[in-house]
mmCIF file of C-alpha atoms and ligand atoms in Angstrom:
data_model
loop_
_atom_site.group_PDB
_atom_site.id
_atom_site.type_symbol
_atom_site.label_atom_id
_atom_site.label_comp_id
_atom_site.label_asym_id
_atom_site.label_seq_id
_atom_site.Cartn_x
_atom_site.Cartn_y
_atom_site.Cartn_z
ATOM 1 C CA MET F 73 98.320 127.541 54.351
ATOM 2 C CA PHE F 74 96.780 128.829 57.545
ATOM 3 C CA THR F 75 96.530 125.292 58.678
ATOM 4 C CA GLN F 76 100.544 124.611 57.620
ATOM 5 C CA ARG F 77 101.053 127.937 59.622
ATOM 6 C CA LEU F 78 99.620 126.692 62.977
ATOM 7 C CA GLY F 79 101.216 123.338 62.835
ATOM 8 C CA ILE F 80 104.399 124.463 62.568
ATOM 9 C CA TYR F 81 103.694 126.951 65.715
ATOM 10 C CA ILE F 82 102.657 124.256 68.026
ATOM 11 C CA PHE F 83 105.416 121.852 66.710
ATOM 12 C CA LEU F 84 107.590 124.849 68.039
ATOM 13 C CA GLY F 85 105.838 125.152 71.215
ATOM 14 C CA PHE F 86 106.463 121.596 72.079
ATOM 15 C CA ILE F 87 110.143 122.043 71.148
ATOM 16 C CA SER F 88 110.444 124.747 73.778
ATOM 17 C CA LEU F 89 108.803 122.915 76.610
ATOM 18 C CA SER F 90 110.657 119.970 76.523
ATOM 19 C CA VAL F 91 114.019 121.699 76.553
ATOM 20 C CA ALA F 92 112.382 123.561 79.834
ATOM 21 C CA TYR F 93 112.509 120.204 81.722
ATOM 22 C CA LYS F 94 115.243 117.489 81.552
ATOM 23 C CA ILE F 95 114.141 114.229 82.432
ATOM 24 C CA THR F 96 116.430 111.857 83.156
ATOM 25 C CA PRO F 97 117.240 109.112 83.565
ATOM 26 C CA ILE F 98 114.190 106.675 84.114
ATOM 27 C CA VAL F 99 115.343 103.594 86.542
ATOM 28 C CA THR F 100 113.470 100.860 87.530
ATOM 29 C CA GLN F 101 114.537 98.720 90.608
ATOM 30 C CA GLU F 102 113.281 95.858 92.336
ATOM 31 C CA GLY F 103 111.216 96.524 95.571
ATOM 32 C CA ILE F 104 109.903 99.144 97.325
ATOM 33 C CA PRO F 105 112.828 101.670 98.580
ATOM 34 C CA ASP F 106 112.121 101.766 102.624
ATOM 35 C CA PHE F 107 111.597 106.154 102.216
ATOM 36 C CA LEU F 108 108.475 105.317 100.343
ATOM 37 C CA ASN F 109 106.467 103.620 103.727
ATOM 38 C CA ILE F 110 103.914 102.218 101.901
ATOM 39 C CA THR F 111 101.613 99.941 103.404
ATOM 40 C CA THR F 112 101.615 96.511 101.966
ATOM 41 C CA GLU F 113 99.353 95.020 104.503
ATOM 42 C CA PRO F 114 98.152 92.348 104.981
ATOM 43 C CA PHE F 115 101.159 91.160 102.783
ATOM 44 C CA VAL F 116 104.517 91.143 105.248
ATOM 45 C CA ARG F 117 107.715 91.710 103.768
ATOM 46 C CA LEU F 118 110.541 89.109 104.384
ATOM 47 C CA GLY F 119 113.156 89.508 102.369
ATOM 48 C CA ASN F 120 112.784 90.802 98.864
ATOM 49 C CA ASN F 121 109.080 89.435 98.782
ATOM 50 C CA TYR F 122 105.697 89.933 100.025
ATOM 51 C CA TYR F 123 103.769 87.032 101.664
ATOM 52 C CA TYR F 124 100.268 86.651 102.977
ATOM 53 C CA PHE F 125 99.712 84.154 105.503
ATOM 54 C CA ARG F 126 96.055 82.847 105.854
ATOM 55 C CA SER F 127 96.264 80.931 108.746
ATOM 56 C CA ASN F 128 92.815 81.628 110.193
ATOM 57 C CA ILE F 129 90.908 79.951 107.454
ATOM 58 C CA ILE F 130 91.245 76.393 105.433
ATOM 59 C CA THR F 131 90.413 75.544 101.949
ATOM 60 C CA ASN F 132 91.063 73.296 98.970
ATOM 61 C CA TRP F 133 94.136 73.778 96.634
ATOM 62 C CA TYR F 134 91.634 75.330 93.960
ATOM 63 C CA ASP F 135 90.313 77.501 96.353
ATOM 64 C CA ALA F 136 93.495 78.785 97.868
ATOM 65 C CA TYR F 137 94.817 79.686 94.437
ATOM 66 C CA GLN F 138 91.876 81.500 93.583
ATOM 67 C CA SER F 139 91.742 83.491 96.812
ATOM 68 C CA CYS F 140 95.524 84.588 95.961
ATOM 69 C CA ARG F 141 94.759 85.442 92.507
ATOM 70 C CA ASP F 142 92.252 87.829 93.698
ATOM 71 C CA MET F 143 94.356 89.680 95.302
ATOM 72 C CA GLY F 144 96.386 89.737 92.513
ATOM 73 C CA ALA F 145 99.134 87.364 94.280
ATOM 74 C CA GLY F 146 99.844 83.794 93.428
ATOM 75 C CA LEU F 147 100.027 80.666 96.016
ATOM 76 C CA ILE F 148 103.271 80.469 97.371
ATOM 77 C CA ASP F 149 106.560 79.050 95.707
ATOM 78 C CA PHE F 150 109.896 78.901 96.956
ATOM 79 C CA GLU F 151 112.550 80.092 94.667
ATOM 80 C CA SER F 152 115.466 78.741 96.623
ATOM 81 C CA ILE F 153 116.481 76.891 100.192
ATOM 82 C CA GLU F 154 117.339 80.327 101.190
ATOM 83 C CA GLU F 155 113.572 81.480 100.913
ATOM 84 C CA TRP F 156 112.336 78.247 101.825
ATOM 85 C CA ASN F 157 114.650 78.839 105.559
ATOM 86 C CA LEU F 158 112.869 82.423 106.051
ATOM 87 C CA ILE F 159 109.531 81.531 106.022
ATOM 88 C CA ASN F 160 110.161 78.586 108.489
ATOM 89 C CA ASN F 161 111.819 80.983 110.594
ATOM 90 C CA TYR F 162 109.038 83.499 110.208
ATOM 91 C CA LEU F 163 106.587 80.594 110.766
ATOM 92 C CA ASN F 164 108.469 79.422 113.654
ATOM 93 C CA ASP F 165 109.091 83.208 115.547
ATOM 94 C CA THR F 166 104.974 83.457 114.934
ATOM 95 C CA GLY F 167 104.119 80.179 116.773
ATOM 96 C CA ILE F 168 101.487 79.407 114.529
ATOM 97 C CA TYR F 169 102.083 75.608 112.910
ATOM 98 C CA LYS F 170 99.324 75.122 110.188
ATOM 99 C CA LYS F 171 99.803 73.143 107.444
ATOM 100 C CA TYR F 172 99.610 75.337 104.640
ATOM 101 C CA TRP F 173 99.124 74.781 100.937
ATOM 102 C CA THR F 174 101.941 75.632 98.596
ATOM 103 C CA SER F 175 101.446 76.247 94.558
ATOM 104 C CA SER F 176 103.811 72.889 93.960
ATOM 105 C CA ASN F 177 101.774 70.319 92.361
ATOM 106 C CA LEU F 178 101.825 67.005 89.982
ATOM 107 C CA LEU F 179 98.349 68.034 88.369
ATOM 108 C CA ALA F 180 100.144 68.549 84.727
ATOM 109 C CA ASP F 181 101.949 65.093 84.798
ATOM 110 C CA LYS F 182 100.589 62.745 87.555
ATOM 111 C CA LYS F 183 102.061 59.864 86.088
ATOM 112 C CA ASN F 184 105.280 61.545 86.538
ATOM 113 C CA VAL F 185 106.001 62.020 90.448
ATOM 114 C CA THR F 186 109.441 63.679 89.887
ATOM 115 C CA ASN F 187 108.033 66.039 87.412
ATOM 116 C CA ARG F 188 106.336 68.443 90.016
ATOM 117 C CA THR F 189 105.609 72.510 89.051
ATOM 118 C CA TRP F 190 105.247 75.564 90.876
ATOM 119 C CA PHE F 191 101.831 76.573 89.525
ATOM 120 C CA SER F 192 102.437 79.907 90.077
ATOM 121 C CA THR F 193 105.665 80.492 88.102
ATOM 122 C CA GLY F 194 105.461 77.385 86.241
ATOM 123 C CA LYS F 195 109.079 76.418 87.066
ATOM 124 C CA PRO F 196 110.184 73.260 87.939
ATOM 125 C CA MET F 197 109.954 72.228 91.582
ATOM 126 C CA THR F 198 113.580 71.020 92.491
ATOM 127 C CA LEU F 199 114.159 71.606 96.010
ATOM 128 C CA ASP F 200 114.541 68.723 98.573
ATOM 129 C CA ILE F 201 112.294 70.121 100.864
ATOM 130 C CA TRP F 202 110.675 66.951 101.597
ATOM 131 C CA TYR F 203 109.411 65.696 104.798
ATOM 132 C CA PRO F 204 111.212 62.227 105.005
ATOM 133 C CA GLY F 205 108.956 59.591 103.197
ATOM 134 C CA GLU F 206 106.978 62.142 101.236
ATOM 135 C CA PRO F 207 105.869 62.436 98.576
ATOM 136 C CA ASN F 208 104.127 59.324 99.385
ATOM 137 C CA ASN F 209 101.261 59.601 97.400
ATOM 138 C CA LEU F 210 98.891 58.020 99.653
ATOM 139 C CA GLY F 211 95.798 56.206 98.345
ATOM 140 C CA GLY F 212 97.272 57.481 94.542
ATOM 141 C CA ASN F 213 95.660 60.599 94.669
ATOM 142 C CA GLU F 214 97.895 63.239 96.606
ATOM 143 C CA LEU F 215 98.735 65.784 93.940
ATOM 144 C CA CYS F 216 98.840 69.017 95.333
ATOM 145 C CA ASP F 217 101.924 69.745 98.147
ATOM 146 C CA GLU F 218 101.359 71.183 101.331
ATOM 147 C CA MET F 219 103.903 72.653 104.254
ATOM 148 C CA GLY F 220 103.803 71.290 107.651
ATOM 149 C CA ARG F 221 105.952 70.870 110.579
ATOM 150 C CA TYR F 222 106.162 67.161 111.701
ATOM 151 C CA GLY F 223 108.344 64.862 113.622
ATOM 152 C CA THR F 224 110.078 65.037 116.592
ATOM 153 C CA PRO F 225 111.856 67.256 117.163
ATOM 154 C CA LYS F 226 109.064 69.130 114.975
ATOM 155 C CA PHE F 227 110.656 70.710 111.803
ATOM 156 C CA TRP F 228 108.887 71.823 108.547
ATOM 157 C CA GLY F 229 108.696 69.858 105.282
ATOM 158 C CA LEU F 230 106.332 69.273 102.316
ATOM 159 C CA ASN F 231 104.074 66.858 101.627
ATOM 160 C CA ASP F 232 101.715 65.535 98.955
ATOM 161 C CA ALA F 233 98.224 65.846 99.615
ATOM 162 C CA ASN F 234 94.472 65.417 98.072
ATOM 163 C CA CYS F 235 93.884 69.038 96.341
ATOM 164 C CA TYR F 236 90.610 68.773 97.929
ATOM 165 C CA ASP F 237 91.937 68.621 101.539
ATOM 166 C CA LYS F 238 91.070 71.676 103.329
ATOM 167 C CA LEU F 239 94.211 73.776 104.796
ATOM 168 C CA CYS F 240 95.669 76.949 105.690
ATOM 169 C CA PHE F 241 97.514 78.646 102.993
ATOM 170 C CA ILE F 242 100.208 81.439 101.788
ATOM 171 C CA CYS F 243 99.911 83.943 98.798
ATOM 172 C CA LYS F 244 103.136 85.313 97.756
ATOM 173 C CA ALA F 245 102.871 88.765 95.722
ATOM 174 C CA LEU F 246 104.031 89.272 92.195
ATOM 175 C CA LYS F 247 107.551 91.202 92.659
ATOM 176 C CA PRO F 248 106.860 94.591 93.142
ATOM 177 C CA ALA F 249 109.470 97.283 91.153
ATOM 178 C CA THR F 250 109.616 100.924 91.367
ATOM 179 C CA ALA F 251 110.483 103.354 88.526
ATOM 180 C CA SER F 252 111.713 106.784 89.352
ATOM 181 C CA PHE F 253 112.916 109.806 86.927
ATOM 182 C CA LEU F 254 114.336 113.538 87.550
ATOM 183 C CA VAL F 255 112.690 116.146 86.677
ATOM 184 C CA TRP F 256 115.600 118.959 86.379
HETATM 185 C C1 BGC B 182 98.466 62.099 104.766
HETATM 186 C C2 BGC B 182 99.699 61.582 103.615
HETATM 187 C C3 BGC B 182 101.163 61.764 104.550
HETATM 188 C C4 BGC B 182 100.526 60.890 105.739
HETATM 189 C C5 BGC B 182 101.948 60.721 106.366
HETATM 190 C C6 BGC B 182 98.643 61.387 105.883
HETATM 191 O O1 BGC B 182 97.770 61.692 106.989
HETATM 192 O O2 BGC B 182 97.221 62.417 104.608
HETATM 193 O O3 BGC B 182 99.924 62.679 102.644
HETATM 194 O O4 BGC B 182 101.646 61.063 103.524
HETATM 195 O O5 BGC B 182 100.073 61.179 106.281
HETATM 196 O O6 BGC B 182 102.124 59.485 107.201
HETATM 197 CA CA1 CA B 183 101.714 62.442 101.263
#
C-alpha cells in the first residue's frame, strides 16, 4: 500500500516538473552557426565543409587515410565540381602546390578502370577532373588517385598513382550538425 502511494507521488512530481518548462522545438541543422565561434583548427572551413591540408608531411595512401580517420575525418572526396573548384582556388590562394592524396581509388575492382569510388563515402567517382591523359595506370599498378597542379599554364587535375607513393594529403571532416532547443 505504502509503496503504491509513493509511486503515485513520484509520478505527480514528474508531471508538475515537465509542465513548468516547455522545451520546443528540437531543431537539427547542418553546419555550425557563426555565432557559436567554435575553434575548428586545424580544420579550415571552406563552403559548408571543414578541411585539414597536410602540406608539410608526405606518406602513402593507406597511412594518409588512417591519419584522417584518427582525427574523426576522412581522406578528401569531392561531391561536386563546385567543391573541386573551391579547393583549387584555396590552394592557388595559399600558393602551396603539392601533390595531395584524395580518397578516389580503384582498389575494390582494379580490372575496371572506370569503376572508381571515393573511399570516404563509398560513392562512385564520376567527376571529370582528370589531368589530360589520366588515368593511365602507368606500370599497371596505379590504384590510388592524387591531385596535383600540372601543365603550362598550370592547373589542378587528378592523376592515378601507386598507392605507396609518398604524398601530402587533405582530410575532410564529417559534416557537423547543430541541435538546438528552446527552454521556455
Ligand atoms: C606518374 C604517373 C603519371 C605520369 C604522367 C608519372 O610520373 O607516376 O602516374 O601518369 O607521370 O606523365
Ligand atoms: Ca597516372
